[in-house]
Amino acid sequence: MSMEDYDFLFKIVLIGNAGVGKTCLVRRFTQGLFPPGQGATIGVDFMIKTIWDTAGQERFRSITQSYYRSANALILTYDITCEESFRCLPEWLREIEQYANNEVITVLVGNKIDLAERREVSQQRAEEFAGSQNMYYLETSAKESDNVEKLFLDLACRLISEA
Ligand code: GDP
Ligand code: MG
């Protein structure tokens, strides 16, 4: 499969505070699906290309506009063991409002559920916040590969159904 052979092409951007696990989620998904043969079981072939990733410069916001431009979906990520990363979500939503296109699909992700004993943000609180903002909510562990495929596959299904 070459990059030109796709049926659908979507730009999915991960945002959220530095350290919440964005890079690990992308890495987990791409590595988890790509041992040959595995793609067939889900009936969808994925080609993921990470064009570039940041090394925490997202904190400086100077790259904001190019980051959001033409994104079809945003995965707004926080760390369930880090209250601060949850408290910053409204700030991220303001940025989405300002820079993303109006039709963008946003999914809220609480990552690091393998560290449940250190949880600082309850699932109920996150679900309420997501509901109030019309966002779909999912908890993941990039480390344990929990819900990571579901996150990207559900998102892809929604993108395809709305394409
Ligand atoms: P980013 O700055 O949002 O891209 O975050 P990274 O993907 O670089 O991850 C930041 C740190 O969190 C790294 O030390 C990762 O190993 C760790 N990390 C990421 N995802 C998980 C997870 O699901 N569980 C645990 N326990 N650690 C994680
Ligand atoms: Mg990163």
PDB file of C-alpha atoms and ligand atoms in Angstrom:
ATOM      1  CA  MET A   1       0.000   0.000   0.000  1.00  0.00           C
ATOM      2  CA  SER A   2       1.454   3.328  -0.951  1.00  0.00           C
ATOM      3  CA  MET A   3       0.507   6.720   0.351  1.00  0.00           C
ATOM      4  CA  GLU A   4      -1.417   7.401  -2.892  1.00  0.00           C
ATOM      5  CA  ASP A   5      -3.625   4.327  -2.497  1.00  0.00           C
ATOM      6  CA  TYR A   6      -5.943   5.505   0.185  1.00  0.00           C
ATOM      7  CA  ASP A   7      -9.738   5.749   0.170  1.00  0.00           C
ATOM      8  CA  PHE A   8      -9.805   8.357   2.899  1.00  0.00           C
ATOM      9  CA  LEU A   9      -7.185  10.689   4.203  1.00  0.00           C
ATOM     10  CA  PHE A  10      -7.663  12.479   7.491  1.00  0.00           C
ATOM     11  CA  LYS A  11      -5.455  14.725   9.503  1.00  0.00           C
ATOM     12  CA  ILE A  12      -5.709  13.895  13.186  1.00  0.00           C
ATOM     13  CA  VAL A  13      -3.886  16.153  15.608  1.00  0.00           C
ATOM     14  CA  LEU A  14      -3.151  15.365  19.232  1.00  0.00           C
ATOM     15  CA  ILE A  15      -3.148  18.301  21.616  1.00  0.00           C
ATOM     16  CA  GLY A  16      -2.839  18.697  25.368  1.00  0.00           C
ATOM     17  CA  ASN A  17      -0.221  19.582  27.934  1.00  0.00           C
ATOM     18  CA  ALA A  18       3.320  18.324  27.547  1.00  0.00           C
ATOM     19  CA  GLY A  19       3.841  14.959  29.212  1.00  0.00           C
ATOM     20  CA  VAL A  20       0.268  13.639  28.993  1.00  0.00           C
ATOM     21  CA  GLY A  21       1.283  10.925  26.505  1.00  0.00           C
ATOM     22  CA  LYS A  22       0.481  12.211  23.008  1.00  0.00           C
ATOM     23  CA  THR A  23       3.618  10.852  21.401  1.00  0.00           C
ATOM     24  CA  CYS A  24       3.202   7.506  23.166  1.00  0.00           C
ATOM     25  CA  LEU A  25      -0.426   7.170  21.996  1.00  0.00           C
ATOM     26  CA  VAL A  26       0.530   7.696  18.360  1.00  0.00           C
ATOM     27  CA  ARG A  27       3.495   5.380  18.678  1.00  0.00           C
ATOM     28  CA  ARG A  28       1.402   2.696  20.376  1.00  0.00           C
ATOM     29  CA  PHE A  29      -1.273   2.834  17.706  1.00  0.00           C
ATOM     30  CA  THR A  30       1.077   2.751  14.758  1.00  0.00           C
ATOM     31  CA  GLN A  31       3.265   0.010  16.198  1.00  0.00           C
ATOM     32  CA  GLY A  32       0.309  -1.954  17.539  1.00  0.00           C
ATOM     33  CA  LEU A  33      -1.401  -2.174  14.174  1.00  0.00           C
ATOM     34  CA  PHE A  34       1.449  -2.610  11.825  1.00  0.00           C
ATOM     35  CA  PRO A  35       2.738  -6.125  12.296  1.00  0.00           C
ATOM     36  CA  PRO A  36       1.536  -7.397   8.862  1.00  0.00           C
ATOM     37  CA  GLY A  37      -1.780  -9.200   8.924  1.00  0.00           C
ATOM     38  CA  GLN A  38      -3.259  -7.415  11.893  1.00  0.00           C
ATOM     39  CA  GLY A  39      -4.856  -4.691   9.819  1.00  0.00           C
ATOM     40  CA  ALA A  40      -7.037  -7.207   7.994  1.00  0.00           C
ATOM     41  CA  THR A  41      -8.836  -8.310  11.144  1.00  0.00           C
ATOM     42  CA  ILE A  42     -10.457  -4.920  11.574  1.00  0.00           C
ATOM     43  CA  GLY A  43     -11.464  -4.543   7.946  1.00  0.00           C
ATOM     44  CA  VAL A  44      -9.745  -1.212   7.544  1.00  0.00           C
ATOM     45  CA  ASP A  45      -6.225  -0.590   6.365  1.00  0.00           C
ATOM     46  CA  PHE A  46      -4.538   2.222   8.091  1.00  0.00           C
ATOM     47  CA  MET A  47      -1.577   4.126   6.947  1.00  0.00           C
ATOM     48  CA  ILE A  48      -0.304   6.435   9.565  1.00  0.00           C
ATOM     49  CA  LYS A  49       2.354   8.904   8.861  1.00  0.00           C
ATOM     50  CA  THR A  50       3.666  11.101  11.582  1.00  0.00           C
ATOM     51  CA  ILE A  51       4.826  14.056   9.596  1.00  0.00           C
ATOM     52  CA  TRP A  52       6.244  15.788  12.562  1.00  0.00           C
ATOM     53  CA  ASP A  53       5.923  15.676  16.275  1.00  0.00           C
ATOM     54  CA  THR A  54       6.809  18.288  18.814  1.00  0.00           C
ATOM     55  CA  ALA A  55       9.204  17.871  21.691  1.00  0.00           C
ATOM     56  CA  GLY A  56       7.146  19.904  24.118  1.00  0.00           C
ATOM     57  CA  GLN A  57       7.253  23.168  22.190  1.00  0.00           C
ATOM     58  CA  GLU A  58       3.463  23.060  22.274  1.00  0.00           C
ATOM     59  CA  ARG A  59       3.926  24.881  25.567  1.00  0.00           C
ATOM     60  CA  PHE A  60       5.175  27.918  23.724  1.00  0.00           C
ATOM     61  CA  ARG A  61       2.227  28.045  21.327  1.00  0.00           C
ATOM     62  CA  SER A  62       4.241  29.661  18.547  1.00  0.00           C
ATOM     63  CA  ILE A  63       3.470  26.781  16.210  1.00  0.00           C
ATOM     64  CA  THR A  64      -0.231  26.829  16.927  1.00  0.00           C
ATOM     65  CA  GLN A  65      -1.752  27.799  13.652  1.00  0.00           C
ATOM     66  CA  SER A  66       0.111  25.368  11.432  1.00  0.00           C
ATOM     67  CA  TYR A  67      -0.629  22.641  13.977  1.00  0.00           C
ATOM     68  CA  TYR A  68      -4.405  23.046  13.714  1.00  0.00           C
ATOM     69  CA  ARG A  69      -4.705  23.958  10.078  1.00  0.00           C
ATOM     70  CA  SER A  70      -6.932  21.577   8.109  1.00  0.00           C
ATOM     71  CA  ALA A  71      -7.182  19.073  10.971  1.00  0.00           C
ATOM     72  CA  ASN A  72     -10.242  16.801  10.555  1.00  0.00           C
ATOM     73  CA  ALA A  73     -10.084  15.603  14.133  1.00  0.00           C
ATOM     74  CA  LEU A  74      -8.446  16.598  17.364  1.00  0.00           C
ATOM     75  CA  ILE A  75      -7.558  14.258  20.193  1.00  0.00           C
ATOM     76  CA  LEU A  76      -7.493  16.482  23.260  1.00  0.00           C
ATOM     77  CA  THR A  77      -5.440  14.572  25.780  1.00  0.00           C
ATOM     78  CA  TYR A  78      -4.895  14.940  29.497  1.00  0.00           C
ATOM     79  CA  ASP A  79      -3.276  12.701  32.097  1.00  0.00           C
ATOM     80  CA  ILE A  80      -5.681  11.211  34.663  1.00  0.00           C
ATOM     81  CA  THR A  81      -2.892  11.377  37.269  1.00  0.00           C
ATOM     82  CA  CYS A  82      -2.310  15.077  36.664  1.00  0.00           C
ATOM     83  CA  GLU A  83      -5.001  17.486  37.806  1.00  0.00           C
ATOM     84  CA  GLU A  84      -3.131  20.358  36.164  1.00  0.00           C
ATOM     85  CA  SER A  85      -3.428  18.750  32.728  1.00  0.00           C
ATOM     86  CA  PHE A  86      -7.208  18.515  33.241  1.00  0.00           C
ATOM     87  CA  ARG A  87      -7.507  22.084  34.494  1.00  0.00           C
ATOM     88  CA  CYS A  88      -5.819  23.332  31.331  1.00  0.00           C
ATOM     89  CA  LEU A  89      -8.515  21.806  29.087  1.00  0.00           C
ATOM     90  CA  PRO A  90     -10.619  24.998  28.819  1.00  0.00           C
ATOM     91  CA  GLU A  91      -7.520  26.793  27.604  1.00  0.00           C
ATOM     92  CA  TRP A  92      -7.056  24.151  24.910  1.00  0.00           C
ATOM     93  CA  LEU A  93     -10.719  24.447  23.960  1.00  0.00           C
ATOM     94  CA  ARG A  94     -10.313  28.187  23.477  1.00  0.00           C
ATOM     95  CA  GLU A  95      -7.426  27.492  21.165  1.00  0.00           C
ATOM     96  CA  ILE A  96      -9.506  24.963  19.229  1.00  0.00           C
ATOM     97  CA  GLU A  97     -12.256  27.539  18.918  1.00  0.00           C
ATOM     98  CA  GLN A  98      -9.777  30.065  17.619  1.00  0.00           C
ATOM     99  CA  TYR A  99      -7.700  27.994  15.221  1.00  0.00           C
ATOM    100  CA  ALA A 100      -9.467  24.780  14.203  1.00  0.00           C
ATOM    101  CA  ASN A 101     -12.094  24.579  11.487  1.00  0.00           C
ATOM    102  CA  ASN A 102     -15.737  24.499  12.557  1.00  0.00           C
ATOM    103  CA  GLU A 103     -16.419  20.906  11.521  1.00  0.00           C
ATOM    104  CA  VAL A 104     -13.509  19.448  13.451  1.00  0.00           C
ATOM    105  CA  ILE A 105     -14.360  16.389  15.572  1.00  0.00           C
ATOM    106  CA  THR A 106     -12.846  16.556  19.045  1.00  0.00           C
ATOM    107  CA  VAL A 107     -12.335  13.567  21.307  1.00  0.00           C
ATOM    108  CA  LEU A 108     -11.319  13.977  24.940  1.00  0.00           C
ATOM    109  CA  VAL A 109      -8.856  11.359  26.119  1.00  0.00           C
ATOM    110  CA  GLY A 110      -7.798  10.652  29.698  1.00  0.00           C
ATOM    111  CA  ASN A 111      -4.517   8.784  29.348  1.00  0.00           C
ATOM    112  CA  LYS A 112      -2.404   6.708  31.790  1.00  0.00           C
ATOM    113  CA  ILE A 113      -5.228   4.589  33.254  1.00  0.00           C
ATOM    114  CA  ASP A 114      -2.610   1.971  34.111  1.00  0.00           C
ATOM    115  CA  LEU A 115      -1.711   4.369  36.941  1.00  0.00           C
ATOM    116  CA  ALA A 116      -5.198   4.152  38.478  1.00  0.00           C
ATOM    117  CA  GLU A 117      -3.806   4.269  42.031  1.00  0.00           C
ATOM    118  CA  ARG A 118      -2.477   7.753  41.288  1.00  0.00           C
ATOM    119  CA  ARG A 119      -5.658   9.018  39.648  1.00  0.00           C
ATOM    120  CA  GLU A 120      -6.437  12.695  40.334  1.00  0.00           C
ATOM    121  CA  VAL A 121      -9.346  13.165  37.915  1.00  0.00           C
ATOM    122  CA  SER A 122     -12.386  10.918  38.288  1.00  0.00           C
ATOM    123  CA  GLN A 123     -13.992   9.365  35.261  1.00  0.00           C
ATOM    124  CA  GLN A 124     -17.314  10.964  36.200  1.00  0.00           C
ATOM    125  CA  ARG A 125     -15.821  14.437  36.318  1.00  0.00           C
ATOM    126  CA  ALA A 126     -14.200  13.960  32.936  1.00  0.00           C
ATOM    127  CA  GLU A 127     -17.383  12.528  31.433  1.00  0.00           C
ATOM    128  CA  GLU A 128     -19.384  15.501  32.701  1.00  0.00           C
ATOM    129  CA  PHE A 129     -16.884  17.934  31.258  1.00  0.00           C
ATOM    130  CA  ALA A 130     -16.791  16.101  27.928  1.00  0.00           C
ATOM    131  CA  GLY A 131     -20.589  15.980  27.810  1.00  0.00           C
ATOM    132  CA  SER A 132     -20.862  19.700  28.492  1.00  0.00           C
ATOM    133  CA  GLN A 133     -18.583  20.364  25.514  1.00  0.00           C
ATOM    134  CA  ASN A 134     -20.161  17.794  23.209  1.00  0.00           C
ATOM    135  CA  MET A 135     -17.034  15.712  23.147  1.00  0.00           C
ATOM    136  CA  TYR A 136     -16.770  11.973  23.089  1.00  0.00           C
ATOM    137  CA  TYR A 137     -14.689  10.708  26.057  1.00  0.00           C
ATOM    138  CA  LEU A 138     -12.379   7.744  26.325  1.00  0.00           C
ATOM    139  CA  GLU A 139      -9.744   6.634  28.833  1.00  0.00           C
ATOM    140  CA  THR A 140      -6.583   5.041  27.534  1.00  0.00           C
ATOM    141  CA  SER A 141      -3.243   3.637  28.460  1.00  0.00           C
ATOM    142  CA  ALA A 142      -0.574   4.062  25.842  1.00  0.00           C
ATOM    143  CA  LYS A 143       1.654   1.982  28.079  1.00  0.00           C
ATOM    144  CA  GLU A 144      -0.684  -1.030  28.368  1.00  0.00           C
ATOM    145  CA  SER A 145      -2.250  -0.524  24.944  1.00  0.00           C
ATOM    146  CA  ASP A 146      -5.633  -0.068  26.585  1.00  0.00           C
ATOM    147  CA  ASN A 147      -8.323   1.484  24.350  1.00  0.00           C
ATOM    148  CA  VAL A 148      -5.727   2.944  21.996  1.00  0.00           C
ATOM    149  CA  GLU A 149      -6.909   1.087  18.892  1.00  0.00           C
ATOM    150  CA  LYS A 150     -10.496   1.804  19.884  1.00  0.00           C
ATOM    151  CA  LEU A 151      -9.709   5.499  20.094  1.00  0.00           C
ATOM    152  CA  PHE A 152      -8.320   5.729  16.574  1.00  0.00           C
ATOM    153  CA  LEU A 153     -10.751   3.243  15.008  1.00  0.00           C
ATOM    154  CA  ASP A 154     -13.856   4.886  16.494  1.00  0.00           C
ATOM    155  CA  LEU A 155     -12.554   8.227  15.356  1.00  0.00           C
ATOM    156  CA  ALA A 156     -11.872   6.914  11.867  1.00  0.00           C
ATOM    157  CA  CYS A 157     -15.412   5.479  11.703  1.00  0.00           C
ATOM    158  CA  ARG A 158     -16.880   8.827  12.678  1.00  0.00           C
ATOM    159  CA  LEU A 159     -14.718  10.665  10.174  1.00  0.00           C
ATOM    160  CA  ILE A 160     -15.705   8.269   7.404  1.00  0.00           C
ATOM    161  CA  SER A 161     -19.401   8.456   8.262  1.00  0.00           C
ATOM    162  CA  GLU A 162     -19.266  12.243   8.124  1.00  0.00           C
ATOM    163  CA  ALA A 163     -16.980  12.468   5.072  1.00  0.00           C
TER     164      ALA A 163
HETATM  165  P1  GDP B   1       3.692  14.108  25.250  1.00  0.00           P
HETATM  166  O1  GDP B   1       4.565  15.214  25.749  1.00  0.00           O
HETATM  167  O2  GDP B   1       2.254  14.419  25.454  1.00  0.00           O
HETATM  168  O3  GDP B   1       3.997  13.689  23.860  1.00  0.00           O
HETATM  169  O4  GDP B   1       3.987  12.855  26.221  1.00  0.00           O
HETATM  170  P2  GDP B   1       4.881  11.559  25.946  1.00  0.00           P
HETATM  171  O5  GDP B   1       4.199  10.646  25.003  1.00  0.00           O
HETATM  172  O6  GDP B   1       6.250  11.991  25.599  1.00  0.00           O
HETATM  173  O7  GDP B   1       4.858  10.887  27.398  1.00  0.00           O
HETATM  174  C1  GDP B   1       5.313  11.590  28.543  1.00  0.00           C
HETATM  175  C2  GDP B   1       5.688  10.592  29.634  1.00  0.00           C
HETATM  176  O8  GDP B   1       4.547   9.865  30.050  1.00  0.00           O
HETATM  177  C3  GDP B   1       6.702   9.566  29.186  1.00  0.00           C
HETATM  178  O9  GDP B   1       7.571   9.302  30.284  1.00  0.00           O
HETATM  179  C4  GDP B   1       5.869   8.338  28.883  1.00  0.00           C
HETATM  180  O10 GDP B   1       6.582   7.143  29.078  1.00  0.00           O
HETATM  181  C5  GDP B   1       4.747   8.477  29.902  1.00  0.00           C
HETATM  182  N1  GDP B   1       3.497   7.871  29.425  1.00  0.00           N
HETATM  183  C6  GDP B   1       2.843   8.127  28.283  1.00  0.00           C
HETATM  184  N2  GDP B   1       1.707   7.402  28.196  1.00  0.00           N
HETATM  185  C7  GDP B   1       1.638   6.676  29.328  1.00  0.00           C
HETATM  186  C8  GDP B   1       0.692   5.724  29.846  1.00  0.00           C
HETATM  187  O11 GDP B   1      -0.344   5.380  29.245  1.00  0.00           O
HETATM  188  N3  GDP B   1       0.969   5.197  31.080  1.00  0.00           N
HETATM  189  C9  GDP B   1       2.088   5.533  31.787  1.00  0.00           C
HETATM  190  N4  GDP B   1       2.272   4.952  32.976  1.00  0.00           N
HETATM  191  N5  GDP B   1       2.995   6.407  31.330  1.00  0.00           N
HETATM  192  C10 GDP B   1       2.776   6.981  30.120  1.00  0.00           C
HETATM  193 MG    MG B   2       5.253  14.498  22.464  1.00  0.00          MG
END
